[in-house]
XYZ file of C-alpha atoms in Angstrom:
713
model
C 37.129 -38.544 89.993
C 40.690 -37.270 89.632
C 43.447 -39.374 91.053
C 45.544 -37.821 93.794
C 49.267 -38.004 94.475
C 50.882 -38.077 97.892
C 53.508 -35.562 98.857
C 55.134 -34.497 102.099
C 53.102 -32.374 104.500
C 53.431 -31.181 108.052
C 55.446 -33.442 110.360
C 56.330 -35.603 107.376
C 52.915 -37.162 106.820
C 51.768 -37.261 103.205
C 49.616 -34.563 101.630
C 47.317 -35.290 98.732
C 47.301 -33.212 95.557
C 45.042 -33.275 92.543
C 47.348 -33.666 89.507
C 44.754 -31.937 87.309
C 44.797 -28.765 89.432
C 45.416 -25.712 87.233
C 44.386 -22.784 89.361
C 41.316 -21.683 91.325
C 38.825 -24.534 91.263
C 35.765 -23.774 89.162
C 33.569 -26.628 90.346
C 33.107 -25.947 94.042
C 30.339 -26.122 96.604
C 28.926 -23.720 99.191
C 30.951 -23.556 102.403
C 29.958 -22.725 106.011
C 26.268 -22.706 105.125
C 25.123 -22.394 108.756
C 27.164 -19.229 109.242
C 25.811 -17.895 105.956
C 22.239 -18.392 107.194
C 23.059 -16.719 110.512
C 24.702 -13.841 108.666
C 21.630 -13.286 106.483
C 19.327 -13.462 109.531
C 21.495 -10.927 111.380
C 21.367 -8.562 108.407
C 17.572 -8.841 108.311
C 17.461 -8.219 112.071
C 19.758 -5.243 111.628
C 17.412 -3.804 109.030
C 14.478 -4.368 111.416
C 16.390 -2.600 114.206
C 16.998 0.332 111.889
C 13.298 0.493 111.002
C 12.285 0.478 114.686
C 14.858 3.158 115.440
C 13.609 5.278 112.542
C 10.032 4.945 113.811
C 10.840 5.985 117.380
C 13.744 8.337 116.759
C 13.774 11.978 115.832
C 17.157 13.538 114.891
C 15.695 16.989 115.477
C 16.180 16.330 119.183
C 19.921 16.614 118.555
C 19.927 19.195 115.802
C 17.482 21.643 117.394
C 17.534 22.977 120.959
C 14.610 22.128 123.240
C 12.971 24.523 125.690
C 11.729 23.761 129.209
C 8.443 22.478 127.763
C 10.140 19.901 125.531
C 9.332 21.837 122.343
C 11.801 22.377 119.520
C 12.947 25.888 118.843
C 11.996 26.711 115.265
C 9.651 23.735 114.868
C 7.061 24.382 112.197
C 3.411 24.339 113.223
C 4.152 25.368 116.806
C 4.304 28.727 118.609
C 8.097 28.402 118.376
C 8.141 28.321 114.584
C 9.805 31.728 114.341
C 11.738 31.357 117.574
C 14.844 29.445 116.547
C 17.224 30.343 119.393
C 17.281 29.079 122.977
C 17.831 31.532 125.840
C 18.653 30.762 129.496
C 16.855 32.870 132.100
C 19.671 32.894 134.642
C 23.009 32.344 132.954
C 24.759 32.454 136.331
C 23.294 29.052 137.221
C 25.121 27.403 134.384
C 28.477 25.941 135.282
C 30.080 25.817 131.834
C 29.370 25.945 128.096
C 29.251 22.147 128.044
C 26.306 22.324 130.438
C 24.573 24.782 128.150
C 25.093 22.719 125.029
C 23.846 19.566 126.762
C 20.698 21.353 127.970
C 21.380 20.551 131.603
C 21.516 24.084 132.975
C 19.169 24.303 136.030
C 17.251 27.330 134.863
C 14.249 28.035 132.655
C 15.008 27.703 128.955
C 12.896 29.645 126.471
C 12.819 29.816 122.685
C 13.285 33.359 121.381
C 13.520 34.916 117.955
C 16.722 36.810 118.775
C 19.196 37.120 121.601
C 19.272 40.162 123.923
C 21.495 42.961 122.661
C 21.698 45.053 125.857
C 22.031 44.870 129.611
C 18.721 45.074 131.488
C 17.219 43.818 134.733
C 13.704 43.103 135.911
C 14.046 45.912 138.470
C 14.928 48.386 135.696
C 11.963 47.193 133.715
C 9.651 47.745 136.699
C 11.064 51.222 137.155
C 10.286 51.922 133.498
C 6.992 50.049 133.355
C 5.237 53.138 132.009
C 7.696 53.133 129.090
C 5.935 50.806 126.661
C 8.925 50.412 124.371
C 11.101 49.283 127.288
C 8.486 46.772 128.436
C 7.782 45.497 124.922
C 11.463 44.756 124.414
C 11.846 42.999 127.779
C 8.573 41.062 127.442
C 9.799 39.046 124.429
C 12.185 37.215 126.746
C 9.468 36.300 129.279
C 7.200 33.278 129.311
C 4.068 33.572 127.158
C 1.199 35.037 129.174
C 3.334 37.206 131.419
C 1.854 40.556 130.449
C 2.441 42.983 133.315
C 5.400 43.291 135.658
C 3.347 43.109 138.852
C 5.387 40.364 140.534
C 8.192 41.310 142.860
C 11.779 40.417 142.058
C 11.669 37.708 144.742
C 8.672 36.060 143.085
C 10.299 36.317 139.673
C 13.482 34.684 140.958
C 11.359 31.909 142.467
C 8.932 31.268 139.627
C 11.168 32.397 136.735
C 8.283 33.791 134.702
C 10.715 36.358 133.394
C 14.499 36.543 133.357
C 15.748 38.495 136.354
C 18.315 40.081 134.040
C 19.349 39.895 130.417
C 22.874 40.080 129.069
C 24.039 41.038 125.578
C 24.430 37.736 123.773
C 24.945 36.292 120.351
C 23.667 32.980 118.958
C 25.998 30.000 118.760
C 24.728 26.451 118.188
C 21.267 28.063 118.195
C 21.736 29.138 121.817
C 22.303 32.581 123.346
C 25.829 32.879 124.737
C 27.165 36.012 126.457
C 28.889 38.333 123.986
C 32.350 37.958 125.482
C 35.372 39.698 124.051
C 38.808 40.678 125.297
C 40.164 44.192 125.079
C 43.766 44.751 126.086
C 43.634 41.567 128.125
C 40.455 42.622 129.976
C 37.318 40.499 129.704
C 34.286 42.485 128.535
C 30.672 41.925 127.550
C 29.410 44.301 124.876
C 32.521 46.403 125.576
C 31.515 46.860 129.239
C 33.355 45.586 132.276
C 30.452 45.949 134.763
C 26.767 45.075 134.793
C 23.800 45.126 137.173
C 22.654 41.837 138.630
C 19.058 40.840 139.432
C 19.094 42.841 142.669
C 20.510 45.952 140.997
C 24.014 45.552 142.407
C 27.004 46.433 140.210
C 29.155 43.435 139.416
C 32.212 42.867 137.276
C 31.746 40.827 134.131
C 34.415 38.484 135.430
C 31.669 37.171 137.756
C 30.183 35.602 134.637
C 33.354 33.647 134.043
C 32.281 30.661 136.177
C 28.964 30.547 134.338
C 30.613 30.844 130.948
C 33.871 29.006 131.516
C 35.525 28.434 128.191
C 33.190 30.707 126.195
C 36.132 32.576 124.701
C 37.721 29.368 123.505
C 34.379 28.207 122.104
C 33.937 31.473 120.208
C 37.529 31.356 119.045
C 36.850 27.830 117.827
C 33.889 29.154 115.850
C 36.066 31.815 114.253
C 38.758 29.222 113.634
C 36.205 26.884 112.061
C 34.886 29.627 109.798
C 38.391 30.382 108.564
C 38.972 26.706 107.821
C 35.673 26.579 105.927
C 36.738 29.627 103.900
C 40.045 27.953 103.069
C 38.278 24.827 101.839
C 35.841 26.928 99.813
C 38.674 28.717 98.019
C 41.023 25.752 97.543
C 38.795 22.690 96.967
C 39.456 22.759 93.236
C 43.218 22.606 93.733
C 42.841 19.922 96.394
C 41.025 17.697 93.892
C 43.751 18.312 91.321
C 46.411 17.343 93.861
C 44.543 14.151 94.761
C 44.204 13.290 91.079
C 47.962 13.762 90.721
C 48.444 11.425 93.691
C 46.316 8.791 91.956
C 48.309 9.119 88.733
C 51.630 8.968 90.593
C 50.493 5.876 92.504
C 49.416 4.155 89.299
C 52.656 5.045 87.501
C 54.675 3.862 90.478
C 53.013 0.446 90.432
C 53.441 0.091 86.678
C 57.109 1.106 86.795
C 57.802 -1.397 89.576
C 57.492 -4.112 86.929
C 60.673 -2.841 85.265
C 62.488 -0.812 87.896
C 61.612 -2.323 91.279
C 65.280 -2.781 92.123
C 66.239 0.698 90.925
C 63.388 2.315 92.873
C 64.291 0.402 96.001
C 67.936 1.392 95.925
C 67.002 4.987 95.137
C 64.817 4.939 98.230
C 67.524 3.358 100.360
C 70.230 5.740 99.132
C 67.813 8.627 99.624
C 67.055 7.584 103.197
C 70.748 7.090 103.952
C 71.496 10.460 102.357
C 68.772 12.283 104.287
C 69.895 10.753 107.576
C 73.509 11.551 106.688
C 72.602 15.156 105.937
C 70.767 15.274 109.257
C 73.941 14.082 111.031
C 76.017 16.750 109.250
C 73.481 19.494 109.993
C 73.329 18.536 113.675
C 77.148 18.636 113.830
C 77.182 22.005 112.087
C 74.641 23.441 114.545
C 76.553 21.894 117.451
C 79.817 23.426 116.275
C 78.330 26.831 115.436
C 76.960 27.216 118.978
C 80.431 26.790 120.435
C 81.234 29.820 122.546
C 77.699 31.252 122.365
C 76.603 32.457 125.839
C 74.137 30.013 127.414
C 74.577 27.352 124.715
C 76.491 25.064 127.060
C 73.591 24.780 129.488
C 71.994 21.355 129.773
C 68.378 20.503 129.103
C 68.054 19.672 132.780
C 69.228 23.203 133.687
C 66.501 25.010 131.731
C 63.736 22.526 132.663
C 60.456 22.162 130.796
C 59.768 24.941 128.296
C 56.653 25.445 126.177
C 58.679 27.133 123.422
C 60.623 24.360 121.671
C 62.943 26.906 120.072
C 64.610 27.386 123.447
C 66.023 23.859 123.233
C 67.419 24.524 119.766
C 69.771 27.111 121.292
C 71.529 24.390 123.322
C 74.534 22.389 122.088
C 73.325 19.371 124.063
C 70.126 19.222 122.026
C 71.975 18.995 118.711
C 74.422 16.466 120.178
C 71.511 14.241 121.204
C 69.962 14.562 117.730
C 73.286 13.680 116.099
C 73.775 10.573 118.260
C 70.222 9.412 117.550
C 70.631 9.844 113.794
C 73.981 8.027 113.882
C 72.296 5.046 115.535
C 69.555 5.065 112.878
C 72.157 5.233 110.101
C 74.128 2.299 111.493
C 70.987 0.190 111.929
C 69.906 0.820 108.320
C 73.338 -0.081 106.937
C 73.540 -3.282 109.009
C 70.053 -4.322 107.867
C 71.081 -3.832 104.258
C 74.192 -5.976 104.747
C 72.468 -8.907 106.445
C 69.234 -8.824 104.444
C 70.685 -8.267 100.979
C 69.568 -11.690 99.673
C 66.086 -11.304 101.127
C 65.866 -7.880 99.507
C 66.527 -9.480 96.111
C 63.680 -11.900 96.812
C 61.342 -9.060 97.776
C 62.230 -7.174 94.594
C 61.444 -10.292 92.546
C 58.050 -10.596 94.216
C 57.323 -6.938 93.536
C 58.255 -7.330 89.882
C 56.054 -10.396 89.566
C 53.225 -8.573 91.330
C 53.561 -5.595 89.019
C 53.429 -7.962 86.036
C 50.263 -9.595 87.413
C 48.548 -6.235 87.945
C 49.620 -5.195 84.456
C 47.656 -8.139 83.038
C 44.654 -7.589 85.356
C 44.457 -3.779 85.574
C 40.850 -3.866 86.797
C 42.089 -5.019 90.227
C 43.501 -1.540 90.885
C 39.996 -0.101 90.927
C 38.387 -2.778 93.081
C 39.144 -0.798 96.299
C 36.470 1.630 95.091
C 33.868 -1.136 95.567
C 35.205 -1.861 99.047
C 35.101 1.856 99.832
C 31.476 2.077 98.695
C 30.460 -0.948 100.777
C 32.210 0.388 103.875
C 30.686 3.844 103.313
C 27.218 2.264 103.199
C 27.944 0.399 106.451
C 29.213 3.534 108.178
C 26.249 5.608 106.989
C 23.699 3.003 108.089
C 25.386 2.582 111.475
C 25.612 6.339 112.086
C 22.008 7.034 111.075
C 20.701 4.107 113.146
C 22.763 5.219 116.154
C 21.426 8.770 115.908
C 17.818 7.603 115.601
C 18.219 5.233 118.554
C 19.853 7.990 120.620
C 16.880 10.269 119.926
C 14.203 7.657 120.636
C 11.689 8.191 123.392
C 9.370 10.782 124.860
C 10.322 13.906 126.753
C 11.318 13.247 130.373
C 10.984 16.081 132.893
C 12.900 16.386 136.158
C 12.818 18.657 139.180
C 15.429 21.381 138.889
C 16.448 22.620 142.333
C 19.406 22.909 144.675
C 20.444 19.331 145.454
C 21.722 20.217 148.920
C 18.475 21.893 149.982
C 15.852 19.876 148.102
C 15.444 16.126 148.450
C 13.268 16.045 145.330
C 16.020 17.383 143.051
C 16.496 15.377 139.823
C 13.411 13.183 140.328
C 10.976 12.678 137.452
C 7.984 15.026 137.385
C 4.917 15.888 135.279
C 4.742 19.546 134.193
C 0.913 19.634 134.100
C 0.516 18.585 137.742
C 3.804 19.831 139.185
C 2.351 23.002 140.775
C -0.226 20.947 142.693
C 2.399 18.676 144.295
C 4.178 19.105 147.602
C 7.496 19.728 145.868
C 6.907 23.443 145.335
C 6.212 23.872 149.060
C 9.180 21.871 150.278
C 11.553 23.294 147.676
C 10.683 26.941 146.891
C 11.796 27.895 143.436
C 11.907 24.288 142.174
C 10.825 23.769 138.593
C 9.710 20.837 136.471
C 11.826 21.239 133.366
C 12.716 19.104 130.371
C 15.767 16.871 130.991
C 16.126 14.324 128.184
C 14.277 11.824 126.009
C 13.507 8.322 127.240
C 10.727 5.798 127.836
C 9.584 2.724 129.732
C 8.923 0.309 126.836
C 11.025 -2.789 126.139
C 12.779 -0.955 123.323
C 13.693 2.018 125.522
C 14.729 -0.115 128.495
C 17.260 -2.044 126.397
C 18.375 0.822 124.189
C 21.994 0.410 125.378
C 21.970 -3.267 124.357
C 20.613 -2.310 120.952
C 23.369 0.282 120.580
C 25.960 -2.406 121.313
C 24.282 -4.657 118.738
C 24.435 -1.794 116.276
C 28.184 -1.444 116.837
C 28.797 -5.193 116.654
C 26.894 -5.747 113.398
C 28.590 -2.674 111.967
C 32.010 -4.190 112.727
C 30.884 -7.509 111.258
C 29.691 -5.930 108.022
C 32.808 -3.771 107.628
C 35.079 -6.783 108.144
C 32.954 -8.789 105.704
C 33.347 -6.062 103.070
C 37.124 -6.134 103.521
C 37.150 -9.959 103.471
C 35.131 -9.996 100.253
C 37.684 -7.703 98.631
C 40.625 -9.798 99.806
C 39.075 -13.052 98.599
C 38.117 -11.515 95.260
C 41.592 -10.113 94.615
C 43.229 -13.360 95.757
C 41.157 -15.355 93.281
C 42.055 -13.022 90.431
C 45.800 -13.085 91.153
C 45.768 -16.854 91.713
C 44.258 -17.187 88.240
C 47.269 -15.303 86.923
C 49.830 -17.425 88.785
C 48.359 -20.792 87.800
C 48.183 -19.839 84.122
C 51.000 -21.888 82.561
C 51.365 -19.626 79.530
C 50.984 -15.996 80.583
C 48.948 -14.178 79.489
C 47.378 -16.623 77.019
C 46.078 -19.009 79.687
C 44.702 -16.318 82.021
C 40.900 -16.802 82.059
C 38.658 -14.039 80.780
C 37.431 -11.514 83.375
C 39.336 -13.093 86.294
C 38.281 -10.374 88.749
C 34.591 -10.668 87.951
C 34.748 -14.491 88.045
C 36.519 -14.410 91.403
C 33.939 -11.985 92.820
C 31.123 -14.243 91.640
C 32.701 -17.326 93.239
C 33.256 -15.505 96.525
C 29.650 -14.290 96.740
C 27.992 -17.461 95.458
C 29.957 -20.114 97.324
C 31.852 -18.540 100.206
C 29.653 -15.906 101.822
C 29.417 -18.124 104.908
C 33.190 -18.608 105.146
C 33.871 -14.888 104.764
C 31.170 -14.149 107.334
C 32.723 -16.623 109.800
C 36.162 -15.063 109.550
C 34.637 -11.588 109.851
C 32.579 -12.672 112.871
C 35.647 -13.850 114.787
C 37.445 -10.594 114.068
C 34.382 -8.475 114.956
C 34.070 -10.200 118.346
C 37.678 -9.374 119.207
C 37.238 -5.776 118.046
C 34.079 -5.385 120.140
C 35.952 -6.626 123.208
C 38.698 -4.095 122.492
C 36.120 -1.288 122.284
C 34.649 -2.351 125.638
C 38.132 -2.446 127.171
C 38.842 1.060 125.859
C 35.577 2.251 127.393
C 36.479 0.688 130.763
C 39.939 2.218 130.553
C 38.394 5.638 129.976
C 36.124 5.179 132.978
C 38.949 3.966 135.237
C 41.360 6.797 134.452
C 40.422 8.574 137.667
C 40.547 5.350 139.668
C 43.306 4.760 142.214
C 43.208 0.977 141.838
C 46.631 0.205 140.368
C 45.938 -3.512 139.987
C 42.793 -2.882 137.949
C 44.705 -0.501 135.678
C 47.518 -3.022 135.236
C 45.085 -5.847 134.471
C 43.207 -3.697 131.971
C 46.455 -2.677 130.284
C 47.464 -6.346 129.941
C 44.078 -7.260 128.488
C 44.255 -4.411 125.963
C 47.715 -5.512 124.884
C 46.684 -9.178 124.558
C 43.572 -8.443 122.523
C 45.523 -6.036 120.313
C 47.980 -8.831 119.510
C 45.093 -11.265 119.026
C 43.398 -8.921 116.559
C 46.615 -8.559 114.538
C 47.082 -12.344 114.453
C 43.476 -12.976 113.402
C 43.750 -10.398 110.621
C 46.916 -12.086 109.368
C 45.388 -15.566 109.481
C 42.104 -14.439 107.925
C 43.952 -12.825 105.055
C 45.811 -16.041 104.221
C 42.715 -18.169 104.824
C 40.804 -16.099 102.259
C 43.588 -16.738 99.753
C 43.257 -20.498 100.272
C 39.464 -20.212 100.012
C 39.797 -18.349 96.714
C 42.122 -21.049 95.339
C 40.661 -24.323 96.645
C 37.088 -23.431 97.649
C 37.246 -25.132 101.060
C 35.533 -23.938 104.251
C 37.056 -21.329 106.513
C 38.496 -23.597 109.208
C 40.113 -25.980 106.723
C 41.522 -23.094 104.696
C 42.856 -21.384 107.821
C 44.514 -24.640 108.931
C 46.050 -25.264 105.505
C 47.287 -21.687 105.297
C 48.758 -21.854 108.797
C 50.757 -25.035 108.182
C 51.826 -23.841 104.739
C 53.174 -20.670 106.322
C 54.852 -22.645 109.101
C 56.660 -24.768 106.525
C 57.952 -21.488 105.045
C 58.225 -19.525 108.273
C 61.583 -17.903 107.472
C 60.306 -16.614 104.143
C 57.113 -15.371 105.775
C 58.988 -13.567 108.556
C 61.461 -11.815 106.263
C 59.881 -11.487 102.841
C 56.555 -10.208 104.093
C 58.144 -7.473 106.161
C 60.618 -6.466 103.476
C 57.774 -6.236 100.974
C 55.715 -4.194 103.423
C 58.714 -1.922 103.872
C 59.041 -1.360 100.143
C 55.355 -0.610 99.795
C 55.570 1.762 102.754
C 58.405 3.576 101.008
C 56.143 3.843 97.973
C 53.411 5.425 100.101
C 55.940 7.856 101.537
C 57.167 8.680 98.027
C 53.664 9.392 96.705
C 52.554 11.294 99.800
C 55.819 13.205 100.113
C 56.098 14.199 96.464
C 52.512 15.410 96.215
C 52.738 17.023 99.673
C 55.897 18.957 98.771
C 54.335 20.106 95.508
C 51.213 21.230 97.376
C 53.334 23.042 99.980
C 55.197 25.071 97.376
C 51.960 25.833 95.540
C 49.830 26.933 98.522
C 52.704 28.996 99.980
C 53.140 30.736 96.590
C 56.717 29.556 96.121
C 56.221 28.368 92.524
C 56.816 31.510 90.422
C 54.818 30.284 87.432
C 51.721 29.566 89.578
C 51.960 32.397 92.106
C 48.904 34.199 90.730
C 46.883 30.971 90.588
C 47.336 30.069 94.255
C 44.255 30.977 96.352
C 44.439 33.419 99.272
C 44.283 31.377 102.481
C 43.990 32.007 106.196
C 45.914 28.816 107.002
C 47.901 27.236 104.188
C 48.207 24.033 106.216
C 44.453 23.330 105.907
C 44.493 22.324 102.199
C 48.068 21.031 102.605
C 47.099 18.613 105.379
C 44.040 17.540 103.394
C 46.192 16.810 100.345
C 48.755 14.851 102.396
C 46.144 12.697 104.149
C 44.162 12.190 100.945
C 47.309 11.266 98.999
C 48.281 8.723 101.625
C 44.824 7.137 101.559
C 44.850 6.961 97.760
C 48.328 5.418 97.765
C 47.246 3.007 100.493
C 44.264 1.922 98.388
C 46.432 1.171 95.348
C 49.210 -0.479 97.335
C 46.792 -2.619 99.344
C 45.924 -4.321 96.056
C 49.619 -4.727 95.412
C 50.217 -6.214 98.884
C 47.383 -8.684 98.357
C 48.911 -9.621 95.020
C 52.314 -10.313 96.570
C 50.797 -12.356 99.420
C 48.750 -14.419 96.971
C 51.688 -15.038 94.668
C 53.829 -16.057 97.645
C 51.335 -18.671 98.847
C 50.847 -19.916 95.300
C 54.613 -20.167 94.925
C 54.896 -22.233 98.114
C 52.122 -24.514 96.872
C 53.810 -24.707 93.476
C 57.056 -25.891 95.057
C 55.231 -28.603 96.983
C 53.048 -29.749 94.075
C 55.590 -29.783 91.267
C 59.238 -30.644 90.700
C 60.085 -28.793 87.511
C 59.948 -31.882 85.280
C 58.105 -32.024 81.981
C 55.245 -33.887 83.638
C 55.120 -31.544 86.592
C 56.406 -28.180 85.434
C 56.520 -25.138 87.691
C 53.955 -22.408 87.123
C 56.150 -19.647 88.546
C 57.942 -17.187 86.281
C 61.558 -17.982 85.353
C 62.828 -15.034 87.378
C 60.911 -16.103 90.478
C 62.016 -19.678 89.839
C 65.649 -18.647 89.710
C 65.684 -16.377 92.773
C 63.175 -17.964 95.126
C 63.347 -21.639 94.411
C 66.903 -22.365 93.419
C 68.081 -24.092 96.587
C 64.779 -25.818 97.274
C 64.512 -27.083 93.728
C 68.029 -28.445 93.635
C 67.598 -30.200 96.974
C 64.248 -31.615 95.885
C 65.737 -32.957 92.671
C 68.562 -34.516 94.653
C 66.034 -36.345 96.815
C 64.259 -37.645 93.763
């Protein structure tokens, strides 16, 4: 057994170090075995829950509309096989399009093969009952079996065997919606402003507005969506090229940081100062140019709230406020540079060392792809399971009637025996129609609990996937740091070896850290749900308490993420359990709290600037391309309805790609920093205990500490 040497620790008590330590320990044992067993059992239970949900669920209940008999429109092997669209007998009973889409409209719903294309009423049909073509057209919108129009309009309105009137409609979401359009600001249906109601009275189409509130916006959204789809169809090839360019730029940026981290940083800083300075000059120029312009001296308070932002740009006060704000930003940036100049040098050294480490272990840059695949699997499984659970159960029917006149409204009923009950006598016109899917079994009674379990395990698995990636990368970069002669002493396949150690020995520890984080995230989700429900509440104390809880748990989640990240680094290096690693990481960080507070944030700032550089450069290039402002590529640019659709996609995609690459870089810097702190405490720079850090890092980061430590010795 290796001998151990004492060295100072927290509060001055001695720490013990293994003098033979030369990087991530190879001979280690399994940690947090109990949590590992629980984690495996939960995964098996999660699979079982998915199987049960798949057995009971039917996604067609969401995808396809359901008529008043609980049958799918367009379902093969049923009378509705060729009837793929749902029609509402009395559209005037529907309060809004949301009601229609949710199948909660209190009127008979029937599957039809096509929507009505004309105005017609039951009274008109009776008047033309000897006209077979008229009757044959109207009959297709009646219930099966209703052959002759012998019933009076009163009986039809009561029993709803046939629609009392039909309105020109068009299918949307497989449902018949009135064919609304606007002509010269006037609402029309099939280019008409009036129609006959069920009793033959002329009414304005605006009377349909309450029943179809928001239809125009819904239809506009459909048109808007189609245009977006067309833009993606014509520009997807160029979007992929832009994202590939973003990947190349991100990779080149990380490689160049090894040699030009300082140059890049100062270019960024000078660029930011220059942009802000130009903004100050432009605001002053606008402010001065508006001098003497009529109305420019009005205040923002004088003109009040305006929906057109350009109105504010015509005021001198607006540009003065912008100029003052930018001056404050400029001063703050300059002061930060003055007081943090030494810390910036340290951050640049860490970035250079991190770039060197990634240069030796290039495979780490592509590990985020594995994390992305694992998270995608988790998201897919969660979404599919949630959909199947949401569509579990048998059809439930409820009495549809006026709630103020019928005491049986909204109670459960049985369609086969409904006409023999007392409900039809007490509530004339009441119907037993399909409401939703449910059940009385144990599974259906606790479906909400199972949905919460689905969310919780999903959070646990996602956090575990992220933890696995962090531990794997930490082990690989620690192997680089603790190699005395770089790159000769770096072990072969450090990334693969680190991944194997994390899976084989530390699944339980990673699961424990992920479990703690998942619990906090679940509580935050519940608090957000309660906040959404209490928005209309007048209880100020409850709102204040909920706001405080949300803030506290947000801070707690950030702290746990920070501690977990450093605990995983210690696990990757020493192979201890989660609690011990978290404790060691915490006290190690506390002994270097100033470095942690400044260096970490400065490094994050530099990496953020890198993300902005990648996203901005690719975004600007995409903007000039899609707006046809690059003369050489004008003919190559696709014709678009909205150029911002592919542009926004490129910007978001570029940021995510840059974030993926730079997250590896951030993990590298964090790992090297902890290793450096451990190196300072383990070694003294002598021939018997040499430092493992690079000479540059040794010179910049450890100069004062080393000299003081040598003085003590």
